[in-house]
Coordinates of C-alpha atoms and ligand atoms in Angstrom, one line a residue:
X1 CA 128.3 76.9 43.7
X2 CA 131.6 78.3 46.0
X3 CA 134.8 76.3 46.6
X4 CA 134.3 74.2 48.5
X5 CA 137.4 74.5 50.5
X6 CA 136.6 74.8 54.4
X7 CA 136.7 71.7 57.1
X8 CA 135.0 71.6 60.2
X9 CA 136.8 69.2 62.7
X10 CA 135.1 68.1 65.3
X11 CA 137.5 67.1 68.2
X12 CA 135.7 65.8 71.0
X13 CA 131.7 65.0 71.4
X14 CA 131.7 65.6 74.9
X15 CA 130.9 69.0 76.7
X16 CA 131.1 71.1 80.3
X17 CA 128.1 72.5 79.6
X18 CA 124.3 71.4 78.6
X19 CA 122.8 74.0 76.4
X20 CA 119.1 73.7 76.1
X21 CA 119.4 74.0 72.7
X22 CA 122.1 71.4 71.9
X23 CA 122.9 68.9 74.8
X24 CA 120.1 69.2 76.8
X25 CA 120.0 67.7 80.4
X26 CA 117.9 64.3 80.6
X27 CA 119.0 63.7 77.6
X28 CA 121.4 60.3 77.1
X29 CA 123.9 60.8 75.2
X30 CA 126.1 58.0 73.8
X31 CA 129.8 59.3 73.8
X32 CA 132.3 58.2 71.6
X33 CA 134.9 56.2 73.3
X34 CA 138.3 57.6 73.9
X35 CA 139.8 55.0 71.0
X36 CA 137.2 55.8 68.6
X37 CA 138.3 59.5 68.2
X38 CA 140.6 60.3 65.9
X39 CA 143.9 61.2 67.4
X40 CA 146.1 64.2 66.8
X41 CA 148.3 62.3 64.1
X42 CA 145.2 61.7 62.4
X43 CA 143.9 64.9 62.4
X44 CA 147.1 66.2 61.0
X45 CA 147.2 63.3 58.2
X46 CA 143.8 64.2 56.6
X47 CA 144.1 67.6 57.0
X48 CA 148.1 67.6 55.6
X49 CA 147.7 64.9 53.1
X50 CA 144.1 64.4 51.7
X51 CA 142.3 67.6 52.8
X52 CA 145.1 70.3 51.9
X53 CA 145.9 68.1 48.0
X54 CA 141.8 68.7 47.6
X55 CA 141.8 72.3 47.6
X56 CA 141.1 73.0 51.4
X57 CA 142.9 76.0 53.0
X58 CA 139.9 76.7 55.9
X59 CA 140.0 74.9 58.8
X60 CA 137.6 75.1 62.3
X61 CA 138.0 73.2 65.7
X62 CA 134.7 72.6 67.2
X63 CA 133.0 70.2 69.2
X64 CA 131.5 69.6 71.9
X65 CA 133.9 71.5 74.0
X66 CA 137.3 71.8 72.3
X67 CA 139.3 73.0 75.3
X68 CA 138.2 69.5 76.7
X69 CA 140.7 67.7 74.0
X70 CA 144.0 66.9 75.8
X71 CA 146.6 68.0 73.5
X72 CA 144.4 70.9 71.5
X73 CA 147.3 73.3 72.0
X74 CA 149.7 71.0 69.8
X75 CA 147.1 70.4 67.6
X76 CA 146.9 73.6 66.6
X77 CA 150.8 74.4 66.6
X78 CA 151.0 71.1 63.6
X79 CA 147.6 73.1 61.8
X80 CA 148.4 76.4 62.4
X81 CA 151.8 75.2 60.8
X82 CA 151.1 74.0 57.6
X83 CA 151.9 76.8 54.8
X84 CA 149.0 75.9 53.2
X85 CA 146.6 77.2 56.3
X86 CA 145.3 80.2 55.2
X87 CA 142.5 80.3 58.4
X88 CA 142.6 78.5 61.1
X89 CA 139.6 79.3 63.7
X90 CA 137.8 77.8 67.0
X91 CA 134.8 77.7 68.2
X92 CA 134.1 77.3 72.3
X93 CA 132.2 78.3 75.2
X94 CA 134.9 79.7 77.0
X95 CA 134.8 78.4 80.0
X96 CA 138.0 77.1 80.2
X97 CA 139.6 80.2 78.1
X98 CA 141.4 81.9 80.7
X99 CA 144.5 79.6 80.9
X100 CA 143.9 78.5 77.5
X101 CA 143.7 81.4 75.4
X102 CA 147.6 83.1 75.7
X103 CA 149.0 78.7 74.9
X104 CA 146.1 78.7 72.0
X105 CA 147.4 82.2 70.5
X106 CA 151.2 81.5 71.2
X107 CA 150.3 78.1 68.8
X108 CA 149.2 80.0 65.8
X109 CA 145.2 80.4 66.6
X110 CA 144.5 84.1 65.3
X111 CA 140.7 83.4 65.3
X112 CA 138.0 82.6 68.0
X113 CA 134.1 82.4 67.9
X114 CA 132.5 81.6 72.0
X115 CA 129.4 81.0 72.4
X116 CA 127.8 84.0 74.7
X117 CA 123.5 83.6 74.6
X118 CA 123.4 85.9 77.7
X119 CA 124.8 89.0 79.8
X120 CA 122.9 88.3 82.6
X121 CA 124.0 85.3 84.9
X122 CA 121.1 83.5 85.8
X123 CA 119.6 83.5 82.3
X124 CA 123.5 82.2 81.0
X125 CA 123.3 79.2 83.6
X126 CA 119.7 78.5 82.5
X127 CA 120.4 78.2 78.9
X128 CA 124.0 76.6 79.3
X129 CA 122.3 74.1 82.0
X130 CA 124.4 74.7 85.4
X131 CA 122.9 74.5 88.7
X132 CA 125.8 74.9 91.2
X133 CA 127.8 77.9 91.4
X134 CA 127.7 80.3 88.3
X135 CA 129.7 79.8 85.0
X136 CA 128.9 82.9 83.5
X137 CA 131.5 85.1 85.2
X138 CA 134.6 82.3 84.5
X139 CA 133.2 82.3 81.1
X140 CA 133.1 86.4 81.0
X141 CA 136.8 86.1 82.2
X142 CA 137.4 83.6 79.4
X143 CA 136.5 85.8 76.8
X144 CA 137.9 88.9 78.2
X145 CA 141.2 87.4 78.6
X146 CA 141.3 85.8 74.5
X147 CA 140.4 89.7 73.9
X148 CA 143.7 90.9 75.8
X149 CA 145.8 88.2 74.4
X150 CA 145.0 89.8 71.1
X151 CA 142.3 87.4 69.3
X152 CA 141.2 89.0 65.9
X153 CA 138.7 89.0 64.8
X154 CA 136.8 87.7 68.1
X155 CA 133.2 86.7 67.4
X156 CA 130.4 86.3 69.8
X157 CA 127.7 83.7 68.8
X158 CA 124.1 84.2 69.9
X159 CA 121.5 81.9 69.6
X160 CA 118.2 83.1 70.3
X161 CA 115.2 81.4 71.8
X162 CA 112.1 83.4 72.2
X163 CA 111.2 83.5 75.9
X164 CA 114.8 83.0 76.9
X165 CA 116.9 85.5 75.8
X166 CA 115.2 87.2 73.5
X167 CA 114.9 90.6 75.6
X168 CA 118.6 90.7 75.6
X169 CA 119.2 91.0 72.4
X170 CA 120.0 95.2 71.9
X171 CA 122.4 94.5 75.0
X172 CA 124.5 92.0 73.5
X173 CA 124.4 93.8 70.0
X174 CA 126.1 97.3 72.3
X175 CA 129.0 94.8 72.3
X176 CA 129.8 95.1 69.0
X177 CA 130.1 99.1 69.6
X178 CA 133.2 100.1 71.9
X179 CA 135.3 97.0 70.7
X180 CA 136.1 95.3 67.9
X181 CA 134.0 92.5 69.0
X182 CA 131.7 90.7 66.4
X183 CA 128.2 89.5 67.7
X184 CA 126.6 87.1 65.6
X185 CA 122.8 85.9 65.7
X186 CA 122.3 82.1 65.0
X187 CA 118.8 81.0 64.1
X188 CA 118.1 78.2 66.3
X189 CA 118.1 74.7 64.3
X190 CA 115.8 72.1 64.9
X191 CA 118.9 69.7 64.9
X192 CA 119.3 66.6 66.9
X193 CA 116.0 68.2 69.8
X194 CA 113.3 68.7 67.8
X195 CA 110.5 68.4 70.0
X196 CA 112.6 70.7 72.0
X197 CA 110.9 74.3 71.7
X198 CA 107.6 73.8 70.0
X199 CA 106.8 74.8 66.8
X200 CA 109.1 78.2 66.1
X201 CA 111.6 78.0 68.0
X202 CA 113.2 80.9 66.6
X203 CA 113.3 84.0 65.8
X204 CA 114.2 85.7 62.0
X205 CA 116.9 87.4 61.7
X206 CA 115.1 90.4 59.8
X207 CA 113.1 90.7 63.5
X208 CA 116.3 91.1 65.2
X209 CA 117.9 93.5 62.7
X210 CA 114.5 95.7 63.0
X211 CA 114.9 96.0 66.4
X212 CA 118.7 97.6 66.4
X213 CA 117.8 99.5 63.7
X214 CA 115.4 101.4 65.9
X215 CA 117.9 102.1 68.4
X216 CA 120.7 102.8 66.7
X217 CA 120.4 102.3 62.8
X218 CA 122.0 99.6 61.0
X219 CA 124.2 99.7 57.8
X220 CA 125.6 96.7 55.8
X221 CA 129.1 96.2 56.3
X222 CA 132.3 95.9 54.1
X223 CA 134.0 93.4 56.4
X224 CA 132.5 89.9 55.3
X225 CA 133.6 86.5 56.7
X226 CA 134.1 83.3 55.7
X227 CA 130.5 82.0 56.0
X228 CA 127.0 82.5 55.8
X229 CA 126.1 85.1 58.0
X230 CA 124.8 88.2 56.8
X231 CA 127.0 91.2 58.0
X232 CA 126.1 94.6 59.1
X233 CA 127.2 97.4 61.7
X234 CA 125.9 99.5 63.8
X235 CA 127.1 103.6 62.5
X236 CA 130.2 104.3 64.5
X237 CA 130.7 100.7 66.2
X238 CA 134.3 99.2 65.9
X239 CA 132.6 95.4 65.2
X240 CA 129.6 94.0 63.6
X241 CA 126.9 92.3 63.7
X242 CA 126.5 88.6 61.7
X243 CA 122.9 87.4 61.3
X244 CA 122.9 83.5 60.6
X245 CA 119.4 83.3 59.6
X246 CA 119.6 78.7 58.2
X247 CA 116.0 78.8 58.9
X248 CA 114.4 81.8 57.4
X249 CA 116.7 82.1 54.6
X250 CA 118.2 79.3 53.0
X251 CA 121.8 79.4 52.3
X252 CA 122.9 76.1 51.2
X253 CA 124.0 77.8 47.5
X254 CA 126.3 79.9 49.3
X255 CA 128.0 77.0 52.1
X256 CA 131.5 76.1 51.1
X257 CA 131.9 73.8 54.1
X258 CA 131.8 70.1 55.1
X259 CA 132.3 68.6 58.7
X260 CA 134.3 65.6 60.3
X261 CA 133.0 64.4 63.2
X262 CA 135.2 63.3 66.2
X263 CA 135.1 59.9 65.1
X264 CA 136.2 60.4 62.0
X265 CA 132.8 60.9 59.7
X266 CA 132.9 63.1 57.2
X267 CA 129.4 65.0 56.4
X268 CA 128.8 67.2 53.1
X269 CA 126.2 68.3 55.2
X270 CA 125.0 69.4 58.7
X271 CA 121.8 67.9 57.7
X272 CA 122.4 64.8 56.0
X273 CA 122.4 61.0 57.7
X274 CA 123.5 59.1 54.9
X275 CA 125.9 59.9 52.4
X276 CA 128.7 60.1 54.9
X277 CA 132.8 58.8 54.6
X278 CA 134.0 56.8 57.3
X279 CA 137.6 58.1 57.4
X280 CA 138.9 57.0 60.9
X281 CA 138.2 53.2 59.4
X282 CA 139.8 53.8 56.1
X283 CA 143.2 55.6 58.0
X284 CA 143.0 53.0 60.2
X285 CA 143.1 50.3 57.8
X286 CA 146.2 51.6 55.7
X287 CA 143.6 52.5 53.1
X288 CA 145.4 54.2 50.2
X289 CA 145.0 58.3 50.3
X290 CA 144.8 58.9 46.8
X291 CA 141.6 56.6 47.2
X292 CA 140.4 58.9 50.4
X293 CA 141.1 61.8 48.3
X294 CA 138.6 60.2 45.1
X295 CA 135.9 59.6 47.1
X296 CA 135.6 62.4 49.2
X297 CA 135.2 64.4 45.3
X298 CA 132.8 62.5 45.2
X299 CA 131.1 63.6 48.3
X300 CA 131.8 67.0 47.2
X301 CA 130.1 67.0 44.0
X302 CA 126.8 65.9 46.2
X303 CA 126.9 68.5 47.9
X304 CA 124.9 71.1 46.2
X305 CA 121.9 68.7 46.2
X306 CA 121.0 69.2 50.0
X307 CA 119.3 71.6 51.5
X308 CA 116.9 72.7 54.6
X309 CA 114.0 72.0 52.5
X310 CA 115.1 68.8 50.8
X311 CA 116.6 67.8 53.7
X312 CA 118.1 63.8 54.5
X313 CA 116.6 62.8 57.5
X314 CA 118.4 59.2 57.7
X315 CA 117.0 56.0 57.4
X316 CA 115.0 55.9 60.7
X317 CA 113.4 59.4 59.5
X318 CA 114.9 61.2 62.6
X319 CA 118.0 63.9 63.1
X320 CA 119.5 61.4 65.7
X321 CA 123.0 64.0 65.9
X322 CA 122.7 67.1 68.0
X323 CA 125.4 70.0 67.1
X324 CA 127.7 69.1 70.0
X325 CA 127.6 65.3 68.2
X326 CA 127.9 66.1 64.7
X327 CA 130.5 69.4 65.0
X328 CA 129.0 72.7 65.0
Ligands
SAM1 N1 131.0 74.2 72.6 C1 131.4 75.1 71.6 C2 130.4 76.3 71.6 O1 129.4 76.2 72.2 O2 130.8 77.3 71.1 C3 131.5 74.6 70.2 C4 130.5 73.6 69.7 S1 128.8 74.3 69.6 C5 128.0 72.9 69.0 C6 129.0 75.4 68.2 C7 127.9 76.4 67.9 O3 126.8 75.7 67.6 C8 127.6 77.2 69.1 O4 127.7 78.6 68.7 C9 126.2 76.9 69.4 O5 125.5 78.0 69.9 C10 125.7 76.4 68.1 N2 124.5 75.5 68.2 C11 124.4 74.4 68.9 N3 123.2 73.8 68.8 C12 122.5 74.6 67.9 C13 121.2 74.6 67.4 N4 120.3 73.6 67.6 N5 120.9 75.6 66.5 C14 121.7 76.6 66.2 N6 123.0 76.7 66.7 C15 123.4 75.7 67.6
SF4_2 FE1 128.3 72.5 74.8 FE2 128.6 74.2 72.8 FE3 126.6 72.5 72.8 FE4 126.6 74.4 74.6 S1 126.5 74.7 72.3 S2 126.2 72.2 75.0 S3 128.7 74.7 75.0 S4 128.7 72.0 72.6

């Protein structure tokens, strides 16, 4: 079993876009409410005083949309910060990256994943949901703009959905070749939309690798990150290729990571329902952090118990949490 050592902090549940595969539109969602989130100071306190004493050193900002979060930019100044933070990453679609990214990177953040699921503009505002004008070029901008300001490493993250953007796949893989850009392929997760693409609703990652072998070979690579994904390159190509492959190969013995959600739940698990600490309550009534710190060990040592295929479904038998909800 790794460290477990790694916290995902989700920092809003609320998006500017409606990916088919996450928020779809139609779909009601029930926000939390501005006082239910946990505020900066929060943030700061579990991650200074109960998460950093535990052992963590990894930290993520995710959401929903983080660059949605008034006051993201100090957040990460107080994380960033912290001589204990050895990584301190984000994950966002970009579209608001252009004035963001040269505040986020003067702050401390060295480390960005966007979500990018297609080059081509129509299919990008059919996934990402957007009927009016298009997003994709603000959101190319976005990303070209963290890439001047000197993000490092600067992952891509693909999911792909058969019939969708599945004939783009050796197109956004040629990214990974003139720059040191990292394009990573996420298995889509029947997570919070179930019903939403049938019955295989992905594609394996060993498909995908097949096809950029043919066209340009494919070697594994020394340069491994922090999580699960499998990592190869292309011969020659300045980044590399992650395959995030959940559904056709289970991981969970390798995942050194839990999640807190924007309202202050903390999951060993993307998949578990139950089992979870309610840690915006227990700040908010003065609870004692040596306390915080004994039961989330607690939570720890559970950990290793889930997995995709003994997987917590919740009392009502139903993952009610999409990604966007739950912090992906
Ligand atoms: N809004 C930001 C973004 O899209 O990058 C951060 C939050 S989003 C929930 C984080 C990541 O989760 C994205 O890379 C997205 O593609 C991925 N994701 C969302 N729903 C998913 C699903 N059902 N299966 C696999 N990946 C999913
Ligand atoms: Fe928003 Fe990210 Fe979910 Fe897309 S994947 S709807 S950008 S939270």
């Amino acid at each position: 079993m790794p460290k477990i050592d790694y916290l995902r902090i989700s920092l809003i549940d609320k998006c500017n876009f409606r990916c088919q595969y996450c928020m779809p539109e139609g779909t009601k969602f029930d926000y939390v409410l501005n006082h239910e989130l946990l505020t900066n100071q929060e943030i700061v306190t579990l991650v200074r005083q109960v998460f950093i004493p535990l052992g963590f050193t990894k930290f993520r900002l995710t959401g929903g949309e983080p660059l949605l979060r008034p006051g993201l930019v100090d957040l990460v100044k107080d994380i960033a910060q912290l001589p204990e933070t050895e990584d301190l990453a984000l994950t966002t679609n970009a579209f608001l990256l252009k004035d963001l990214a040269q505040p986020l990177y003067n702050a401390g953040l060295r480390r960005i994943n966007i979500s990018l699921d297609s080059l081509n503009p129509k299919t990008f505002d059919r996934i990402t949901g957007n009927h009016g004008r298009s997003r994709w070029q603000q959101t190319w901008e976005g990303i070209q703009t963290a890439h001047q300001v000197g993000f490092n490493p600067l992952k891509l993250n693909v999911v792909v959905i058969p019939g969708l953007n599945d004939t783009e796949v050796l197109d956004l893989a040629e990214l990974s070749i003139k720059r040191q850009w990292h394009v990573r392929f996420i298995e889509f997760m029947p997570i919070g939309n179930p019903e939403l693409f049938g019955d295989k609703a992905w594609i394996d990652s060993a498909e995908l690798r097949h096809q950029i072998r043919r066209k340009w070979g494919l070697m594994e690579s020394n340069i491994k990150g922090n999580g699960p994904a499998d990592v190869f390159q292309i011969p020659g190509a300045q980044g590399t290729l992650g395959f995030i492959s959940q559904m056709s190969e289970c991981f969970c013995d390798r995942c050194n990571r839990v999640r807190l959600s924007a309202d202050g739940w903390l999951r060993p698990c993307l998949l578990n329902e139950t089992g979870q600490i309610d840690l915006k309550t227990a700040l908010r009534s003065s609870v004692d952090l040596a306390e915080l710190q004994t039961q989330i060990s607690q939570l720890l040592l559970l950990k290793p118990e889930i997995n995709f295929k003994e997987r917590d479904s919740g009392t009502d038998g139903k993952y009610t949490r999409t990604m966007s909800q739950i912090g992906g």
